[in-house]
Coordinates of C-alpha atoms in Angstrom, one line a residue:
M4 CA -36.8 -0.6 -6.7
V5 CA -34.3 -3.4 -5.7
A6 CA -31.2 -1.4 -7.1
S7 CA -32.3 1.9 -4.7
V8 CA -32.4 -0.3 -1.9
F9 CA -29.1 -2.0 -2.5
I10 CA -27.1 1.2 -3.1
G11 CA -29.2 2.4 -0.1
G12 CA -27.8 -0.2 1.6
L13 CA -24.2 0.5 0.9
A14 CA -24.8 4.4 1.6
R15 CA -25.3 3.0 5.1
S16 CA -22.7 1.2 5.2
F17 CA -20.5 3.9 3.9
D18 CA -21.8 6.3 6.7
Q19 CA -20.9 3.9 9.3
S20 CA -17.3 4.7 8.8
T21 CA -15.7 7.1 11.2
T22 CA -14.9 10.6 10.2
I23 CA -11.9 12.1 11.2
D24 CA -12.3 15.3 13.2
H25 CA -10.2 18.3 12.4
A26 CA -8.4 16.3 9.5
F27 CA -6.6 19.3 8.1
P28 CA -3.9 21.6 9.9
S29 CA -4.7 25.3 10.3
G30 CA -3.2 27.9 8.8
E31 CA -1.2 28.3 5.5
R32 CA -1.9 25.5 3.1
P33 CA -0.4 24.9 -0.4
A34 CA -3.1 25.8 -2.8
P35 CA -5.5 23.6 -4.5
V36 CA -4.9 22.3 -8.1
D37 CA -8.1 23.1 -10.3
G38 CA -9.4 19.3 -11.0
V39 CA -6.5 17.7 -9.5
E40 CA -7.1 15.6 -6.4
N41 CA -4.5 14.3 -4.3
I42 CA -5.7 11.8 -1.5
L43 CA -3.4 11.2 1.5
L44 CA -3.5 6.9 2.5
I45 CA -2.9 6.1 5.8
G46 CA -2.7 2.4 7.0
S47 CA -2.0 2.2 10.8
D48 CA -2.9 0.1 13.9
S49 CA -4.4 2.6 16.0
R50 CA -7.8 1.7 15.8
A51 CA -7.2 -2.7 16.6
S52 CA -3.9 -2.5 17.9
L53 CA -2.6 -4.9 15.8
D54 CA 1.2 -5.3 16.0
P55 CA 1.8 -8.9 14.4
N56 CA 5.6 -8.3 13.8
G57 CA 6.4 -6.9 16.8
D58 CA 7.3 -3.4 14.9
G59 CA 6.5 -1.6 18.2
V60 CA 4.2 0.5 16.2
M61 CA 1.1 -0.8 17.6
G62 CA -1.9 2.3 18.7
G63 CA -0.2 5.1 17.0
R64 CA 1.9 5.0 14.3
A65 CA 1.2 5.1 10.4
D66 CA 2.4 2.2 9.3
T67 CA 2.1 2.9 5.7
L68 CA 1.8 6.5 4.0
M69 CA 0.6 6.6 0.5
L70 CA -0.5 9.5 -2.3
L71 CA -3.1 8.9 -4.5
H72 CA -2.7 11.5 -7.4
L73 CA -5.5 11.6 -9.6
P74 CA -5.1 14.0 -12.2
A75 CA -7.5 16.6 -14.1
D76 CA -7.9 14.3 -17.2
R77 CA -8.6 11.3 -14.9
K78 CA -6.8 9.1 -17.8
R79 CA -4.7 7.3 -15.0
A80 CA -4.0 7.0 -11.5
Y81 CA -0.9 7.5 -9.6
L82 CA -0.1 6.2 -6.4
M83 CA 3.3 7.1 -4.3
S84 CA 4.3 5.4 -1.8
I85 CA 6.4 7.1 1.1
M86 CA 8.7 5.0 2.8
R87 CA 7.5 5.2 6.9
D88 CA 11.2 5.7 7.7
S89 CA 12.1 8.8 5.9
W90 CA 13.5 11.4 7.8
V91 CA 11.9 14.7 7.6
D92 CA 11.3 17.9 9.1
I93 CA 7.8 17.3 11.4
P94 CA 6.5 20.6 12.3
G95 CA 6.6 21.6 15.5
H96 CA 9.0 18.7 16.4
G97 CA 12.2 18.6 14.2
T98 CA 13.3 16.0 12.2
A99 CA 12.4 12.6 13.0
K100 CA 11.0 9.5 10.9
I101 CA 7.6 10.3 9.2
N102 CA 5.3 8.3 10.7
A103 CA 6.1 9.5 14.0
A104 CA 4.0 12.9 13.2
F105 CA 1.1 10.1 13.2
S106 CA 1.5 9.6 17.3
W107 CA 2.6 13.1 18.2
G108 CA -0.4 14.9 16.5
G109 CA -2.8 12.5 14.6
V110 CA -3.9 12.7 11.0
P111 CA -3.7 16.7 11.2
L112 CA 0.0 16.5 11.8
V113 CA 0.7 13.7 9.3
V114 CA -1.4 15.6 6.7
R115 CA 1.0 19.0 7.2
T116 CA 4.4 17.2 7.3
V117 CA 3.2 15.4 3.9
E118 CA 2.2 19.0 2.5
E119 CA 5.2 20.9 3.3
L120 CA 7.4 18.1 2.1
L121 CA 6.0 18.0 -1.2
D122 CA 4.7 21.6 -1.2
S123 CA 1.4 20.0 -2.5
R124 CA -2.0 20.2 -1.4
I125 CA -4.1 17.3 0.3
D126 CA -7.2 17.1 -0.5
H127 CA -8.7 14.0 1.3
V128 CA -7.7 11.9 3.6
A129 CA -8.6 8.2 4.3
E130 CA -7.3 6.2 7.3
I131 CA -7.6 2.6 7.9
D132 CA -6.6 0.0 10.0
F133 CA -4.6 -3.4 9.2
A134 CA -7.4 -5.5 9.9
G135 CA -9.2 -4.1 6.9
F136 CA -6.9 -5.3 4.8
R137 CA -7.9 -8.6 5.7
D138 CA -11.0 -8.3 5.6
M139 CA -11.5 -6.4 2.1
T140 CA -9.3 -9.4 0.7
N141 CA -11.7 -11.7 2.4
A142 CA -14.6 -10.0 1.3
L143 CA -13.6 -10.2 -2.5
G144 CA -13.0 -14.0 -2.3
G145 CA -8.8 -13.2 -2.1
V146 CA -7.1 -11.3 -4.5
T147 CA -3.9 -12.0 -6.5
V148 CA -0.8 -10.0 -5.9
D149 CA 2.7 -10.5 -8.2
S150 CA 5.5 -10.6 -5.6
P151 CA 8.5 -9.6 -6.9
R152 CA 10.4 -12.2 -5.3
A153 CA 10.0 -15.2 -3.3
F154 CA 10.2 -15.0 0.7
T155 CA 8.9 -16.6 3.8
A156 CA 6.7 -14.4 6.5
R157 CA 7.6 -13.9 10.0
E158 CA 4.3 -16.0 10.6
G159 CA 5.4 -18.8 8.2
D160 CA 3.5 -17.7 5.0
E161 CA 5.5 -18.5 2.2
F162 CA 5.2 -16.3 -1.3
V163 CA 6.5 -17.7 -4.6
A164 CA 8.1 -15.1 -7.2
G165 CA 5.1 -14.0 -9.6
P166 CA 1.7 -14.2 -8.9
N167 CA 0.3 -15.5 -5.7
R168 CA -3.6 -16.1 -4.4
L169 CA -3.8 -15.0 -0.9
D170 CA -6.8 -14.8 1.6
G171 CA -7.0 -12.4 4.1
D172 CA -4.4 -13.4 6.7
A173 CA -1.8 -14.4 3.9
A174 CA -2.5 -10.7 2.4
L175 CA -1.6 -9.0 6.2
A176 CA 1.6 -10.9 6.4
F177 CA 2.6 -10.1 2.7
V178 CA 1.9 -6.0 3.6
R179 CA 3.3 -6.4 6.9
E180 CA 6.8 -8.1 6.0
R181 CA 9.8 -6.2 5.8
Y182 CA 12.1 -8.6 7.9
A183 CA 12.9 -11.2 5.4
F184 CA 14.5 -8.6 2.7
A185 CA 17.8 -7.1 2.7
D186 CA 16.1 -3.9 1.5
A187 CA 13.6 -3.8 4.4
D188 CA 11.1 -1.4 3.6
H189 CA 11.9 -0.7 0.4
T190 CA 10.1 -4.3 -0.9
R191 CA 7.7 -3.9 1.8
V192 CA 6.0 -0.9 0.1
R193 CA 6.5 -2.8 -3.5
N194 CA 4.4 -5.4 -2.0
Q195 CA 2.0 -3.0 -0.6
Q196 CA 1.8 -1.2 -3.8
A197 CA 1.2 -5.0 -5.6
F198 CA -1.6 -5.8 -2.8
M199 CA -3.3 -2.4 -3.9
R200 CA -3.5 -3.5 -7.1
G201 CA -4.5 -6.7 -6.8
V202 CA -7.5 -4.9 -4.7
L203 CA -8.3 -3.1 -7.6
D204 CA -8.3 -5.8 -10.1
G205 CA -10.9 -8.0 -7.6
A206 CA -12.9 -5.1 -7.0
L207 CA -13.1 -4.4 -10.7
S208 CA -13.7 -8.5 -12.2
R209 CA -16.8 -9.2 -13.6
G210 CA -17.4 -11.3 -10.4
T211 CA -17.2 -8.6 -8.2
I212 CA -19.2 -6.0 -10.3
T213 CA -21.8 -8.2 -11.2
N214 CA -22.5 -9.8 -7.5
P215 CA -24.2 -7.3 -5.3
G216 CA -23.4 -9.6 -2.2
R217 CA -19.9 -9.6 -2.7
I218 CA -19.8 -6.0 -3.4
R219 CA -22.1 -5.2 0.1
A220 CA -19.3 -7.3 2.2
F221 CA -16.8 -5.8 0.6
V222 CA -18.3 -2.2 1.1
D223 CA -18.9 -3.3 4.8
A224 CA -15.5 -4.8 5.7
T225 CA -13.5 -1.5 4.5
T226 CA -16.2 0.8 6.3
R227 CA -15.6 -1.1 9.3
Y228 CA -11.9 -0.2 9.9
L229 CA -12.1 3.1 7.9
S230 CA -11.9 6.9 8.9
V231 CA -12.4 9.8 6.3
D232 CA -12.0 13.5 6.6
A233 CA -15.6 15.4 6.2
G234 CA -15.3 16.2 3.1
L235 CA -14.9 12.7 1.5
D236 CA -18.5 11.6 2.2
L237 CA -20.6 9.2 -0.2
R238 CA -21.7 11.6 -2.7
T239 CA -18.0 12.9 -2.9
L240 CA -17.0 9.4 -3.3
V241 CA -19.3 8.8 -6.4
D242 CA -18.3 11.7 -8.3
L243 CA -14.6 10.5 -7.9
G244 CA -15.5 6.8 -9.1
W245 CA -17.6 8.6 -12.3
S246 CA -14.8 10.2 -12.9
L247 CA -12.7 7.4 -13.1
R248 CA -15.0 5.2 -14.7
G249 CA -12.6 4.9 -17.8
V250 CA -9.6 3.8 -15.6
R251 CA -8.6 -0.1 -15.0
S252 CA -5.9 -1.7 -13.4
S253 CA -3.4 -1.0 -16.1
D254 CA -3.5 2.3 -15.7
L255 CA -2.3 2.6 -11.7
V256 CA 0.8 3.3 -11.8
T257 CA 3.0 2.9 -8.8
F258 CA 6.3 4.4 -7.8
T259 CA 8.0 5.4 -4.3
M260 CA 9.1 9.2 -3.2
P261 CA 12.7 9.2 -4.2
T262 CA 15.4 8.4 -1.8
A263 CA 18.7 8.8 -1.0
G264 CA 20.2 5.8 0.7
G265 CA 20.1 5.6 4.7
G266 CA 21.7 7.1 7.7
T267 CA 21.9 6.9 11.4
S268 CA 20.2 10.0 13.8
S269 CA 22.5 11.3 17.0
D270 CA 20.0 9.1 19.2
G271 CA 20.7 5.9 16.6
Q272 CA 17.8 5.8 15.0
S273 CA 18.3 4.2 11.1
Y274 CA 16.5 6.0 9.0
V275 CA 15.7 6.7 5.2
A276 CA 17.0 9.6 3.8
V277 CA 14.7 11.9 1.3
N278 CA 16.0 12.3 -2.1
T279 CA 15.9 16.3 -1.7
L280 CA 16.4 17.5 -5.4
A281 CA 14.3 14.6 -6.8
V282 CA 11.4 15.5 -4.3
Q283 CA 11.5 19.5 -5.1
S284 CA 11.2 18.2 -9.0
L285 CA 8.3 15.8 -8.3
S286 CA 6.5 18.7 -5.9
Q287 CA 6.8 20.8 -9.3
A288 CA 5.1 17.7 -11.2
L289 CA 2.5 17.8 -8.7
R290 CA 1.7 21.2 -8.8
S291 CA 1.4 21.2 -12.3
D292 CA -0.6 17.8 -12.6
D293 CA 2.3 16.6 -14.7
V294 CA 3.2 13.2 -12.9
A295 CA 3.7 11.6 -15.9
G296 CA 6.1 13.6 -17.4
W297 CA 8.4 13.5 -14.2
L298 CA 8.2 9.7 -13.9
A299 CA 9.3 9.6 -17.9
E300 CA 12.3 11.6 -16.3
N301 CA 12.8 9.7 -13.1
P302 CA 11.8 5.9 -14.0
Q303 CA 12.1 3.4 -11.2

């Protein structure tokens, strides 16, 4: 009885998350791959208008794009970052930085852009405000992230090379910072990947899974800032979780969509060039459910 009441409370919390209207584009789309799930994760400032770094992206740009690829065998999970300044074709708008798709057409245009870029179907979408990153961290009692280098964020937070135990505000600074690095967003996306691994470690830790209050706080903190497509309901999420019951944080493989240096557009924008040939082979790997093989041939 206690368990059913607790699970019912979690269900109500999740149901409070916002459903994205018309999350997927109309018209022809790539075919789904049997047993595979591709979930597009969008980190934005649109729901709370946060812009602590003065990036000029508040209220309408996808500050973070990640593709969570779950292979049919569910032995691993693959998390691929897409650089927000990637210079791509945005349907109906020509070439531009990929994060502009969010401001021009919301989630449906982001989905169409990514699907055409990767020639692979997006099965689900989840958008979370950056404030959710902060509150998720606090709900877990902090997370530990492994920073590839020492740096000081613009807000003054200092991070050492190696493990860092972060509270919510420090976590937000950690995932947002890019000006401290010579390679800017390249290190930034690696930090975001490290944060996601830290959250997974925290969520799967004994201190969380044996603590109903902490689980409830984590769900509440997440759903308060979460929007999902209509198909990603609680039942679907539970089924996904059950299929991944054997996956641990060590089974999470993180990488970045291949790039080919930088460039400057005709109107003076600095952008990240996409490695077209490598992305074409990656697209084939996504469609054939062989991302593991692709990574073996294209190590990062």
